[in-house]
Amino acid sequence: MAIMALNPLARVPKPHLHFSLSIPHRSSSSSSFSPQSILNPSRRRRAASFMASASLYHKELAAAKKAASLAARLCQTVQKAILVSDVQSKADKSPVTVADYGSQAVVSLVLKMELPSESFSLVAEEDSGDLCNDGGQDTLKRITKLVNDTLSMDGTYNITVSEEDVLAAIDSGKSEGGPSGQHWVLDPIDGTKGFLRGDQYAIALALLDEGKVVLGVLACPNLPLGSIGNPDKDASQNQTGCLFSAKIGCGTDMQLLNGSTPNRIHVTTIENPADASIFESYEAAHSQHDLSSSIAQKLGVRAPPVRIDSQAKYGALARGDGAIYLRFPRPGYREKIWDHAAGCIVVSEAGGVATDAAGNDLDFSKGRYLDLDTGIVVTNKKLMPSLLNAVQDALKEKIQNAALL
Ligand SMILES: Nc1ncnc2c1ncn2[C@@H]1O[C@H](COP(=O)(O)O)[C@@H](OP(=O)(O)O)[C@H]1O
Ligand SMILES: [Mg+2]
Ligand SMILES: [Mg+2]
Ligand SMILES: [Mg+2]
């Protein structure tokens, strides 16, 4: 692969490294700095930590946004012309499409090209196993064409990748992650079932550093700019395709996928659970709808649940379209880190909280799976205590009812 042929101008900007704390000049119009505040160690520490987090992971976030946006273009091309032959079934019978593979290859290639000097570890959902089996050749050809078309669409990469490059790019996602070092975490299409229905899906990409999620990007090609909880009459809000991005300590932004100025977003401020609306999986197989309806009843929630696919739920919650996201897989199902890492930081940097059903933080440092208690609950900080009480009551009730049968 001719990486050397890349246009260097296409590289993401270098980080602004302003780690040193210079003492500002006092001016008569500037009231925020006084000799005391300059000398105040805690204020200096806060300023230093703000400036450090603003510049930290800057080029990684820019690379992640570019990778996810390009992968979203590939997915959009496929979704417009989805063919039955494009859909395969994995061993666990879950669907996987040429777009899942193509998206994973694009993200892997773009990250490596944008961040050539960094060591690269990727924990991603797909692998090339089925593409190497008999009958996989035609699919691989189609994926390779899609990947090349997508990279050339961008106009900044002067490369042509081979089928072997595509297989290698997909299989670079086999990392085990873990508590040390940096690892990218990718769901190339989250909500493949939604993607196949023409509904919501997301390209979800996050970076782990020493076991913590430090940045996340969600590209949601079918998500309207306006609220999904309360559709807007304003036509500009009906544009679709949103890109959410969050970096630790720096908040969450949203912009149009096809380009617009990023806007800072926040979770809802509602405090009365009765006014909340609840997001959950469209697929009853992914989350027990009876449990969320029992929780809603205990909280006095009036609105019917909003059922949508993918981590678009985290994005929509981060901008306040709804107040609560509930996810209760059947017992025995093990959640994967790529289904939550990007969504989690998008919500937490927007002022929300994501925990397991017992109120523990989600731990992304354990490898490819999340070890957690029963389910995942997401909301704002005010609603979380009453939500967790309702969750515990509903879970106890479900166990008692099952014992009576
Ligand atoms: N039985 C199950 N219980 C819970 N989640 C499941 C599941 N089977 C698949 N999933 C996961 O649910 C994700 C979709 O979540 P949602 O319901 O919020 O759209 C899927 O992501 P993929 O589509 O990336 O495979 C898949 O990882
Ligand atoms: Mg899948
Ligand atoms: Mg997924
Ligand atoms: Mg997926």
GROMACS .gro file of C-alpha atoms in nm, residues 344 353-362 372 375-379 384 388:
model
   19
  344CYS     CA    1  -2.053   0.646   2.709
  353VAL     CA    2  -2.389   0.930   3.366
  354ALA     CA    3  -2.381   0.570   3.245
  355THR     CA    4  -2.363   0.288   3.499
  356ASP     CA    5  -2.461  -0.074   3.535
  357ALA     CA    6  -2.786  -0.166   3.706
  358ALA     CA    7  -2.615  -0.155   4.047
  359GLY     CA    8  -2.480   0.197   3.988
  360ASN     CA    9  -2.117   0.096   3.918
  361ASP     CA   10  -1.918   0.285   3.654
  362LEU     CA   11  -1.870   0.091   3.329
  372LEU     CA   12  -2.128  -0.574   3.459
  375GLY     CA   13  -2.783  -0.403   3.258
  376ILE     CA   14  -2.688  -0.049   3.160
  377VAL     CA   15  -2.868   0.266   3.267
  378VAL     CA   16  -2.795   0.616   3.143
  379THR     CA   17  -2.941   0.949   3.250
  384MET     CA   18  -2.985   0.877   3.850
  388LEU     CA   19  -3.137   0.323   4.022
   0.00000   0.00000   0.00000
